[in-house]
Tab-separated table of C-alpha atoms in Angstrom:
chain	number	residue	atom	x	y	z
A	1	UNK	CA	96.448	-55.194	-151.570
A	2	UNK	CA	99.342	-55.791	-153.655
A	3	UNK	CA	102.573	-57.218	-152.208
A	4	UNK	CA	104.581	-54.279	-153.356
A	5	UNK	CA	102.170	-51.719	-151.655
A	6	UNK	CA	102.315	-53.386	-148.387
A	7	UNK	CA	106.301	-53.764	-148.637
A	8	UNK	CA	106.423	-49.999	-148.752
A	9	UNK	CA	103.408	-49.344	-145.917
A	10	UNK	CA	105.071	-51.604	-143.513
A	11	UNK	CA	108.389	-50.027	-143.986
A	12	UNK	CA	107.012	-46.656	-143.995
A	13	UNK	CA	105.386	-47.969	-140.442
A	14	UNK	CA	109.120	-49.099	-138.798
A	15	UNK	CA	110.497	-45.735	-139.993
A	16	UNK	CA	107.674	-43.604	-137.999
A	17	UNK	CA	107.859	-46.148	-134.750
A	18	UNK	CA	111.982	-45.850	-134.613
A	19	UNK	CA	111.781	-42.184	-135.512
A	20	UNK	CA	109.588	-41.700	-132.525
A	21	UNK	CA	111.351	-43.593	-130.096
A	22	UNK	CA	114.371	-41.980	-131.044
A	23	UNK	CA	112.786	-38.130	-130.329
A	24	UNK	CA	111.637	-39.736	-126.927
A	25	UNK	CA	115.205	-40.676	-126.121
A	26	UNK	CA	116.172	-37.728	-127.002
A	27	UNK	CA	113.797	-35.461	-125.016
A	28	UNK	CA	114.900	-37.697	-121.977
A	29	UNK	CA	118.716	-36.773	-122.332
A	30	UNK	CA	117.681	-33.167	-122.754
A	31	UNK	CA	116.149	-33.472	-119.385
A	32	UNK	CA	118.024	-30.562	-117.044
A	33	UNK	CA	117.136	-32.538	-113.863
A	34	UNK	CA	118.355	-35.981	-115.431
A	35	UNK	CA	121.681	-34.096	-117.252
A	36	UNK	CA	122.782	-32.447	-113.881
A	37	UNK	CA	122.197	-35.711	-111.653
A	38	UNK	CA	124.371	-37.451	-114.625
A	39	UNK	CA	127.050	-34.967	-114.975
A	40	UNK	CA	127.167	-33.302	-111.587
A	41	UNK	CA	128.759	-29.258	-112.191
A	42	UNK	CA	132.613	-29.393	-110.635
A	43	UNK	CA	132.017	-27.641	-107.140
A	44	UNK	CA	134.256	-24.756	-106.958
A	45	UNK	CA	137.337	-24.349	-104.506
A	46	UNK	CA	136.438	-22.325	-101.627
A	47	UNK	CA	139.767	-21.278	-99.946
A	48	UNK	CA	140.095	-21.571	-96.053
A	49	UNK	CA	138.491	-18.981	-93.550
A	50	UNK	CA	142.251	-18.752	-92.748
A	51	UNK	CA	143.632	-17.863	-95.566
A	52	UNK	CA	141.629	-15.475	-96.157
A	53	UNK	CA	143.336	-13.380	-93.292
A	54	UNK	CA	145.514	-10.690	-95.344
A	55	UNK	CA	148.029	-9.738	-92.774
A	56	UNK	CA	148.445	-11.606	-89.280
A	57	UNK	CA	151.388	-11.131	-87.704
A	58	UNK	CA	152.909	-12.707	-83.780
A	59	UNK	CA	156.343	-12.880	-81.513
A	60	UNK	CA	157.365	-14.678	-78.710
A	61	UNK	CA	159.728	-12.496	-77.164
A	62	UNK	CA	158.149	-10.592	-74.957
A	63	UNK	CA	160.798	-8.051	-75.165
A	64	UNK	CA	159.824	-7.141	-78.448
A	65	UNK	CA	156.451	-4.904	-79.625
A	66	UNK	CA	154.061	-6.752	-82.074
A	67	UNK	CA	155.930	-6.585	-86.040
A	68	UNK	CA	154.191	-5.407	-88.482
A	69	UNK	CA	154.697	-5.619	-92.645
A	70	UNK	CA	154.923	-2.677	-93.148
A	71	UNK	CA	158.064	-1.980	-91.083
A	72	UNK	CA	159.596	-5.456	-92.178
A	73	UNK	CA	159.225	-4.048	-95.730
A	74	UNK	CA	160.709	-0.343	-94.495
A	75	UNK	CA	163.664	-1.966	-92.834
A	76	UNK	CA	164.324	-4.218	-95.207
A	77	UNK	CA	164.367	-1.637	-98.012
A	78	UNK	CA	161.235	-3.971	-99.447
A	79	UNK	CA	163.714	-6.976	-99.335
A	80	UNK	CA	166.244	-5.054	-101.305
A	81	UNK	CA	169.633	-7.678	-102.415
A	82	UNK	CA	171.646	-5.696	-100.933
A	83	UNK	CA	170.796	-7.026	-97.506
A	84	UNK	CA	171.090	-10.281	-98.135
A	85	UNK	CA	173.095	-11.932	-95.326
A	86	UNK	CA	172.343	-16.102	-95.936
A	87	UNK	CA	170.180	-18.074	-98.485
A	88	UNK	CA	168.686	-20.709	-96.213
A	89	UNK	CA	166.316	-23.577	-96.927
A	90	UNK	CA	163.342	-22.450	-98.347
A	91	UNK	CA	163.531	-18.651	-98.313
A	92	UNK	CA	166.863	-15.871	-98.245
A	93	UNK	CA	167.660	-14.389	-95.013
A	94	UNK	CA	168.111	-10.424	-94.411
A	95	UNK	CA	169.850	-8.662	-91.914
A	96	UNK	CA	167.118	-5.657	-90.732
A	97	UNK	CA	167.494	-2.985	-87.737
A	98	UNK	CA	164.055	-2.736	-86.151
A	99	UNK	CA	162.404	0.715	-85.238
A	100	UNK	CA	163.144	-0.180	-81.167
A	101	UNK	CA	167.188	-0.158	-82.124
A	102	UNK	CA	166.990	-4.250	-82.530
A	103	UNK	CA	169.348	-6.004	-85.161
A	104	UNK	CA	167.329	-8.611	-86.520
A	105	UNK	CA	167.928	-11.763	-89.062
A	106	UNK	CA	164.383	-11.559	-91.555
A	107	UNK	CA	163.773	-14.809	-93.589
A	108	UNK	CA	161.313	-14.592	-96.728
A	109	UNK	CA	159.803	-18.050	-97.094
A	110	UNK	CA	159.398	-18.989	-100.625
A	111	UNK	CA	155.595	-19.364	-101.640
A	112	UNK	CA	155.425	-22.948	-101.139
A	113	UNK	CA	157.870	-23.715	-98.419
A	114	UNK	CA	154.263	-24.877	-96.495
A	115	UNK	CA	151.183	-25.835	-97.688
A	116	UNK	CA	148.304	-24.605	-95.808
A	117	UNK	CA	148.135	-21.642	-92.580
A	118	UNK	CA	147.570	-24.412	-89.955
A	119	UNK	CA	150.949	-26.467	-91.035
A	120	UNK	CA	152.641	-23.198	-90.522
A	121	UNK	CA	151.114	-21.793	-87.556
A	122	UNK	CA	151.773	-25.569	-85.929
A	123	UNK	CA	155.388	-25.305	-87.014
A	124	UNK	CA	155.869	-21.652	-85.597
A	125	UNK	CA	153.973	-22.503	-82.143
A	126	UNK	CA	156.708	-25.272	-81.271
A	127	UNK	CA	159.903	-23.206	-82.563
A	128	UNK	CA	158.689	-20.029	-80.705
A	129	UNK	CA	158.981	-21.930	-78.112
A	130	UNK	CA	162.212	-23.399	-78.271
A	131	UNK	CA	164.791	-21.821	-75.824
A	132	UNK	CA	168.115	-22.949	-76.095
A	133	UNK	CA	171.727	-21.046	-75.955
A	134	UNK	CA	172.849	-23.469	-78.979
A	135	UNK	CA	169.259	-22.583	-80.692
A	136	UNK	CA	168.695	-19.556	-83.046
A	137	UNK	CA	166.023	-17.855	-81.231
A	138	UNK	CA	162.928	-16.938	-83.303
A	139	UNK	CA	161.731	-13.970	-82.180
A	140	UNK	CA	158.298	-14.088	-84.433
A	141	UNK	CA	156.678	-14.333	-87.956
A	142	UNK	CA	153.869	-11.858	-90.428
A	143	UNK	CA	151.697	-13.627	-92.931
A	144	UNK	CA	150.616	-10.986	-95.356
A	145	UNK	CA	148.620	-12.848	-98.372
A	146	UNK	CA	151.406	-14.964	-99.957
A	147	UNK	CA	153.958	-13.820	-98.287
A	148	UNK	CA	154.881	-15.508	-94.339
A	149	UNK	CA	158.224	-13.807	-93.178
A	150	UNK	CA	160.009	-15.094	-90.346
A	151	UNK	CA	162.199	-12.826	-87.862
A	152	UNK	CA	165.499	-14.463	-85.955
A	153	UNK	CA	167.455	-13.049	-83.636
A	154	UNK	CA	170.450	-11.904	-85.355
A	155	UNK	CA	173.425	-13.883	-84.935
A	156	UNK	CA	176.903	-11.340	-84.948
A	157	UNK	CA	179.901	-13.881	-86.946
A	158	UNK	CA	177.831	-15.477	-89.593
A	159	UNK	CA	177.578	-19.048	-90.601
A	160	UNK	CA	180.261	-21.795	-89.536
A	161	UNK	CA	180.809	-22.873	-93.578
A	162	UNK	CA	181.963	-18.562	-93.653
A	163	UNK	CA	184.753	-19.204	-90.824
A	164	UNK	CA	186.436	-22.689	-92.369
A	165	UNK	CA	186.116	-21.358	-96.508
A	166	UNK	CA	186.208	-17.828	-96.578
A	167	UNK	CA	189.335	-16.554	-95.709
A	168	UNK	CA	187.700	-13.158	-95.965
A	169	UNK	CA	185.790	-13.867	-93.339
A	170	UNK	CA	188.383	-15.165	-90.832
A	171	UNK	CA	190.305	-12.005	-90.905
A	172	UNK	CA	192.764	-11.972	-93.760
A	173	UNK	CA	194.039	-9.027	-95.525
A	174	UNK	CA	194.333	-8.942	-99.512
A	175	UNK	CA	197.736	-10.186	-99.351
A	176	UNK	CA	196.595	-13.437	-98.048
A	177	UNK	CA	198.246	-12.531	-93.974
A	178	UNK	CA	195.683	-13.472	-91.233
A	179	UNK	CA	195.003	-10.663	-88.856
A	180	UNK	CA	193.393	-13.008	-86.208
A	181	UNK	CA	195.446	-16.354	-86.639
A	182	UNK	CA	193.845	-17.983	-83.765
A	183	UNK	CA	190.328	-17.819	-85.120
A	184	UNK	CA	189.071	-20.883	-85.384
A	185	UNK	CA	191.833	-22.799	-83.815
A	186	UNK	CA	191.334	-26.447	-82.500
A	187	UNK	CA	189.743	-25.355	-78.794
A	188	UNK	CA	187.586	-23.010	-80.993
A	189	UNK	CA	186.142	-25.801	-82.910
A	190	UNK	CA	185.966	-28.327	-79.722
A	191	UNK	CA	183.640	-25.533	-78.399
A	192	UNK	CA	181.555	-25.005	-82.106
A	193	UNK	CA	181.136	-29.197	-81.871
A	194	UNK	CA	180.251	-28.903	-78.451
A	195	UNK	CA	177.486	-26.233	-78.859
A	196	UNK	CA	175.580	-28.040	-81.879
A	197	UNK	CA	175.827	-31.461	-79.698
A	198	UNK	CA	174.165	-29.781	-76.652
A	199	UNK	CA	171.477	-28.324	-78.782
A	200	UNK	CA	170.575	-31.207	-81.003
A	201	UNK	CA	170.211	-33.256	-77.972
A	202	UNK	CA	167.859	-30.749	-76.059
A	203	UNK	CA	165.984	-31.285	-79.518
A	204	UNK	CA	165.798	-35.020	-79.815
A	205	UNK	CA	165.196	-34.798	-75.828
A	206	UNK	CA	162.023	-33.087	-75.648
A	207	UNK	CA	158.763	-34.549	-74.915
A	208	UNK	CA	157.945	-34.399	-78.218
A	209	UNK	CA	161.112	-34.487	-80.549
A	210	UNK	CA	162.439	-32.601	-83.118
A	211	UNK	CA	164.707	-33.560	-86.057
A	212	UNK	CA	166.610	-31.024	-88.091
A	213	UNK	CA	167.641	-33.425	-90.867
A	214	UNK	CA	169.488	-30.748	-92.557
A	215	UNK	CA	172.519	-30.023	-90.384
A	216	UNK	CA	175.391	-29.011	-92.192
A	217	UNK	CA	177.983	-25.822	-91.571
A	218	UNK	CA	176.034	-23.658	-93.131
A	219	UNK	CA	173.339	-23.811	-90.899
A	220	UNK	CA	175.387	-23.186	-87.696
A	221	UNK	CA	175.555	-19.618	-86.872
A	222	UNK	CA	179.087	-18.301	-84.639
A	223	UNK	CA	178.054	-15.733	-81.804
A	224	UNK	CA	180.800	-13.153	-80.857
A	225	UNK	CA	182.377	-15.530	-78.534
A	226	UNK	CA	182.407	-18.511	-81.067
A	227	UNK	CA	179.246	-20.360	-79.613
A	228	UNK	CA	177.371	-22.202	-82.210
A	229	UNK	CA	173.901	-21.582	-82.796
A	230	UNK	CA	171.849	-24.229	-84.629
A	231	UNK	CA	169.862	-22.414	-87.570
A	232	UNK	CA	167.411	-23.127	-90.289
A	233	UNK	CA	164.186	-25.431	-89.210
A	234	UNK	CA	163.194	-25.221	-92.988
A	235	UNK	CA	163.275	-28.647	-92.890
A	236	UNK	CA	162.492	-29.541	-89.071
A	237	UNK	CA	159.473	-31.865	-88.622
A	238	UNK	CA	157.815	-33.204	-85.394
A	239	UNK	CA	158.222	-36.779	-84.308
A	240	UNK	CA	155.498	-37.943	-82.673
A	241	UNK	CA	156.530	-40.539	-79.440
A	242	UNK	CA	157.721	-43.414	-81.722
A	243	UNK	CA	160.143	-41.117	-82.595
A	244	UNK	CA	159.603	-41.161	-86.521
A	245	UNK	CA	157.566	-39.296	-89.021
A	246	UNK	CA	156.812	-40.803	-92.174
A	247	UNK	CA	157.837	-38.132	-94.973
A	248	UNK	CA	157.416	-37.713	-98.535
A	249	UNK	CA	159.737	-35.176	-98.498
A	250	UNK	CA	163.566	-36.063	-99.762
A	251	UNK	CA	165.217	-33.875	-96.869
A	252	UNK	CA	168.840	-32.910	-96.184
A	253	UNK	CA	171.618	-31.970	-98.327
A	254	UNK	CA	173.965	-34.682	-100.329
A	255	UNK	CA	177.085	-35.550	-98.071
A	256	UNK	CA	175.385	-35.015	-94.873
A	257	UNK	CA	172.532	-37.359	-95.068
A	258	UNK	CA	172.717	-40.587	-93.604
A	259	UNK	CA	172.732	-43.553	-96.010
A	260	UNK	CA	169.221	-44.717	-95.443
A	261	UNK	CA	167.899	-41.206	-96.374
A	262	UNK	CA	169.746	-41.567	-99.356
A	263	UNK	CA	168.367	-45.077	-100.527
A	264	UNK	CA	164.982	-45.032	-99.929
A	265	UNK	CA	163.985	-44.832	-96.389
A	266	UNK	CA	161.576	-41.960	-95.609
A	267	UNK	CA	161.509	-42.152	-91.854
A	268	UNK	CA	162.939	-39.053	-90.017
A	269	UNK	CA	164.722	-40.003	-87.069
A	270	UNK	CA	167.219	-38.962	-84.262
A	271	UNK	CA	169.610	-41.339	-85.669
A	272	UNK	CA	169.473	-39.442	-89.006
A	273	UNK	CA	170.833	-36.617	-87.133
A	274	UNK	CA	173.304	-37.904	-85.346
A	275	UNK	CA	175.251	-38.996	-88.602
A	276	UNK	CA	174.387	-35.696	-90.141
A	277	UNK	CA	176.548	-33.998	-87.116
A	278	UNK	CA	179.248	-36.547	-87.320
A	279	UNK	CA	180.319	-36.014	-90.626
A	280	UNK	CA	179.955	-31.740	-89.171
A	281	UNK	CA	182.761	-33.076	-86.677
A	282	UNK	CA	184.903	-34.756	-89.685
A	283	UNK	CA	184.451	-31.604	-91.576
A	284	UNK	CA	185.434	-28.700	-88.828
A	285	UNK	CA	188.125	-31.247	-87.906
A	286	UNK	CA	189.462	-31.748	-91.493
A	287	UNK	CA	188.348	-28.706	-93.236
A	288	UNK	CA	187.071	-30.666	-96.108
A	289	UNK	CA	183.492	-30.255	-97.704
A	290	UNK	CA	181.790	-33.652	-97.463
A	291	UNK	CA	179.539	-32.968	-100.557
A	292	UNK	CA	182.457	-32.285	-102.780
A	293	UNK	CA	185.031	-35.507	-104.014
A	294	UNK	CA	188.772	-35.371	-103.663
A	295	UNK	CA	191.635	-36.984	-104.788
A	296	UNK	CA	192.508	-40.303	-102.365
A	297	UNK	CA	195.555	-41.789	-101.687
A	298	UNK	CA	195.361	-44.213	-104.766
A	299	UNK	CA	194.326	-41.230	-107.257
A	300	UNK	CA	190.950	-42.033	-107.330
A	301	UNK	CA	188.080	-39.552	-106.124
A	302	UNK	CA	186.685	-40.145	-102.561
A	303	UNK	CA	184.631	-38.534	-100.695
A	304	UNK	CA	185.169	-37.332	-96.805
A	305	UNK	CA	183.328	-40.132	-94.616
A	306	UNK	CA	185.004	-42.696	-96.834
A	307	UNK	CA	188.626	-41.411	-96.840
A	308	UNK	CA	188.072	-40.513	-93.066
A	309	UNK	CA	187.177	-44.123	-92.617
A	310	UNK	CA	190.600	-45.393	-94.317
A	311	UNK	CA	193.122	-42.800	-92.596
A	312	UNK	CA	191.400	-43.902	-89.099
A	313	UNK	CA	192.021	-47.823	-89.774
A	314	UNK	CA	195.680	-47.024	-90.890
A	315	UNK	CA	195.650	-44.630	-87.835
A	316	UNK	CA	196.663	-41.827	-89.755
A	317	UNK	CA	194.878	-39.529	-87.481
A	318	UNK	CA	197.478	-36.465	-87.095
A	319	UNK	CA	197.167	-36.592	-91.225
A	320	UNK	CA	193.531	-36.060	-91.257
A	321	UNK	CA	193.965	-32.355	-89.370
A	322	UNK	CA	193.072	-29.128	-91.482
A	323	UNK	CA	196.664	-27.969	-92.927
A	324	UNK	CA	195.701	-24.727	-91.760
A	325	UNK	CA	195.369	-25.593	-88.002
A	326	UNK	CA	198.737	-25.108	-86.038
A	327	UNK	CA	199.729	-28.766	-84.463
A	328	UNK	CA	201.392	-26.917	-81.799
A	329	UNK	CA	200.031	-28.274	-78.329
A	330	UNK	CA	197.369	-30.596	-80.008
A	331	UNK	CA	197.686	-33.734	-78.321
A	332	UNK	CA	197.482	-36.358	-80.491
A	333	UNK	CA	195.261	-38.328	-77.811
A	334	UNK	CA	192.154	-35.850	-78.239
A	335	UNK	CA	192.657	-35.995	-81.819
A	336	UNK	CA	191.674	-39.610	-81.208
A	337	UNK	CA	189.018	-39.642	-79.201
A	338	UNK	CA	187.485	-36.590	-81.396
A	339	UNK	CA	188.151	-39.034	-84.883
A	340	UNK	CA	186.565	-42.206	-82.358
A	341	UNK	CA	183.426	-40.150	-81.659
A	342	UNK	CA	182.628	-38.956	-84.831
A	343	UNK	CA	183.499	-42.645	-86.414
A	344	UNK	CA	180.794	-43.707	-84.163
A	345	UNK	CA	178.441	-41.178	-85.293
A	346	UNK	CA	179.057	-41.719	-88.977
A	347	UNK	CA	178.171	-45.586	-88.954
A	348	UNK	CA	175.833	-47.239	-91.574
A	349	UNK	CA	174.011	-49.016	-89.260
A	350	UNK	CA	171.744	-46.583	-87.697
A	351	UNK	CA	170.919	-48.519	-84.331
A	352	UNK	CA	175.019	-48.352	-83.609
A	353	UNK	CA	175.376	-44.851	-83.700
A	354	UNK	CA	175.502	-43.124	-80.199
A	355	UNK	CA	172.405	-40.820	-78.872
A	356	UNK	CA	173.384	-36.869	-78.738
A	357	UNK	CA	173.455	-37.212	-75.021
A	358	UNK	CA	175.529	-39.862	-75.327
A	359	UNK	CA	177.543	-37.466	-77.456
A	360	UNK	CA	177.571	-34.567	-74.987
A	361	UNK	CA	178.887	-36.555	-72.498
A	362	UNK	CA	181.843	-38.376	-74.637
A	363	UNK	CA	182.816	-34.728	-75.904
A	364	UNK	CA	182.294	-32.709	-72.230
C-alpha cells in the first residue's frame, strides 16, 4: 500500500476514534441523574408555619376584651393622618377610642421593624409584662399578614420634647402670653427626671435586664399630673445575665448616645443608658437640644455635653438654667447637685458612671 493511502486511512481512523469518544462524553453529560447530582435544583423557600397565621391578635390587660383588626382599622379611620399623635422608632403612633369607651395610643410597625414572628412574639411577651408607673403600659398587639400593630395605653400631655419646644403646647396664646406659666417649672422637671430614673432602674434591675438605648425627650410621655412615662421599646433588646448583647444594630439617636456607641462598640449595656439619661437631665435642665450645635463662648459651635462640661468647671452653674425658667426660689445648691449628678452620668468612661439606683437615690 502506498504511503499516501495509508497517511489518509490512518487519519481517517483518529478522526472516527475521537469523534466517538467525544459522542460518549457527551451522552454522559446529558445524563439527567448525573446533571441533577452535579447541579442540584435551588430548593425553594418555604415560609414558617407561623407566618403563615393571617391575623393573630393578644393583650395583657385583663381589663380589656381581645382586639381585633378590624376595629383597630375602624377606629383608626384605616390609619387615617389625621390621627397621628407621635412618629416613634420604627412605626407612627395613633391616638384611637376603642369600642369599650378606652382612649388608646396604636403604633403601626413598619414592615421590617422585626425579622421573623418568634423575635416579635419574644419581644411582646417581656414588655406585656412590664408594670411600672414610669413605664408606658402596653396593653397588647394584632399581626395581620404584614402588618403587627401595637396598642399603648394612652398617655394624656404628650411627649416631654412637646412641653420644653413647643410653646403651643405649654399653654401659650398667639400673642406669645403663657396661660399656665408654671408648667414645667424647676420642681416640675425634678419630678419628670425623677420618674425616668425610677423606671430605667426597675429596667436594668430585673432578673433579666432591659436596655432602652434610645432615651431621649421624645420618648418620655407627661401624664396629667406631670409624671414621666418611659415610651418607645423600638429599640429595647434583652441582656442576657452578663448584662450585654452583642448587636449589629447602630441604636440610639446622635447626641444621646454614649461615646462608645458612637465609635464602634456594639455592646448594649446599662451604662449606655445611664449617659443617654444624663445628657436628658442637661437638656430639661438647660432647655437645649443635645443633637443640635450652638454658638460657645469663644464663637465656635459646641454641642450641649461639651459646653455643659466647661460652664460646670468655671462653675457657671446658675448660667446653664433654661432662660425661660423663673430663678425665683431656686437654690443655687440643688442646681449643683442636679449639674454634679448628671456630670457623673455623662462621663466617657463607662465603668465611672453611677448605676440608675445609684441615681434614684442621689436625686430622691
Amino acid at each position: 500500500m502506498e504511503p499516501a493511502l495509508q497517511a489518509l486511512l490512518a487519519a481517517t481512523g483518529s478522526f472516527l476514534f475521537m469523534t466517538i469518544i467525544f459522542a460518549v462524553i457527551y451522552a454522559l453529560c446529558k445524563d439527567p441523574k448525573k446533571h441533577t447530582r452535579r447541579h442540584p435544583p435551588p430548593r425553594a423557600r418555604t415560609a414558617p408555619a407561623a407566618e403563615l397565621s393571617s391575623i393573630e391578635s393578644a393583650t395583657f390587660d385583663p381589663a380589656l376584651t381581645r382586639i381585633e383588626i378590624g376595629e383597630l382599622a375602624r377606629v383608626t379611620r384605616d390609619f387615617s393622618p389625621d390621627l397621628i399623635i407621635g412618629d416613634g422608632s420604627f412605626g407612627l403612633v395613633y391616638r384611637a377610642k376603642l369600642a369599650s369607651g378606652v382612649t388608646v395610643a396604636v403604633k403601626k410597625l413598619a414592615p421590617d421593624a422585626f425579622q421573623g414572628l418568634r423575635e416579635f412574639h419574644a419581644e411582646m411577651e417581656t414588655l406585656g409584662k412590664i408594670q411600672h408607673p414610669n413605664i408606658v403600659k402596653m396593653l397588647g398587639f394584632c399581626i395581620a399578614g404584614s402588618d403587627r400593630i401595637l396598642i399603648y395605653e394612652y398617655v394624656a400631655k404628650g411627649s416631654l420634647d412637646q412641653w420644653l419646644y413647643d410653646m403651643s403646647s405649654m399653654g401659650y396664646d398667639v400673642a406669645g402670653t403663657a396661660k399656665c406659666p408654671k408648667l414645667l417649672d424647676w420642681e416640675t422637671r425634678i419630678k419628670i427626671v425623677q420618674g425616668v430614673a425610677r423606671g430605667l432602674a426597675y429596667m436594668h434591675t430585673l432578673y433579666t435586664p432591659i436596655i432602652h438605648r434610645d432615651i431621649k425627650a421624645s420618648n418620655i410621655l407627661l401624664d396629667a399630673e406631670f409624671g414621666a412615662h418611659i415610651a418607645d421599646f423600638g429599640l429595647a433588646r434583652l441582656m442576657d445575665r452578663s448584662h450585654s448583647h452583642v448587636s449589629t444594630q447602630v441604636a440610639g439617636t446622635m447626641g444621646y448616645m454614649p461615646p462608645e456607641y458612637i465609635y464602634g462598640c456594639m455592646m448594649a449595656t446599662t451604662p449606655g443608658d445611664v449617659y443617654s439619661f444624663g445628657v436628658l437631665m442637661l437638656e430639661i435642665a438647660t432647655g437645649r437640644r443635645p443633637n443640635f450645635p450652638f454658638a460657645g463662648g469663644d464663637g465656635y459651635e459646641i454641642r450641649l455635653v461639651e459646653w455643659v462640661t466647661n460652664m460646670v468647671s468655671q462653675k457657671r452653674y446658675m448660667e446653664m438654667i433654661d432662660p425661660n425658667l423663673s430663678r425665683e426660689n431656686l437654690p443655687e445648691n440643688d442646681v449643683i447637685n442636679y449639674f454634679a449628678i448628671a456630670t457623673m452620668c455623662v462621663s466617657e468612661d463607662p465603668k465611672v458612671r453611677p448605676t440608675m439606683s445609684d441615681v434614684v437615690g442621689m436625686l430622691e
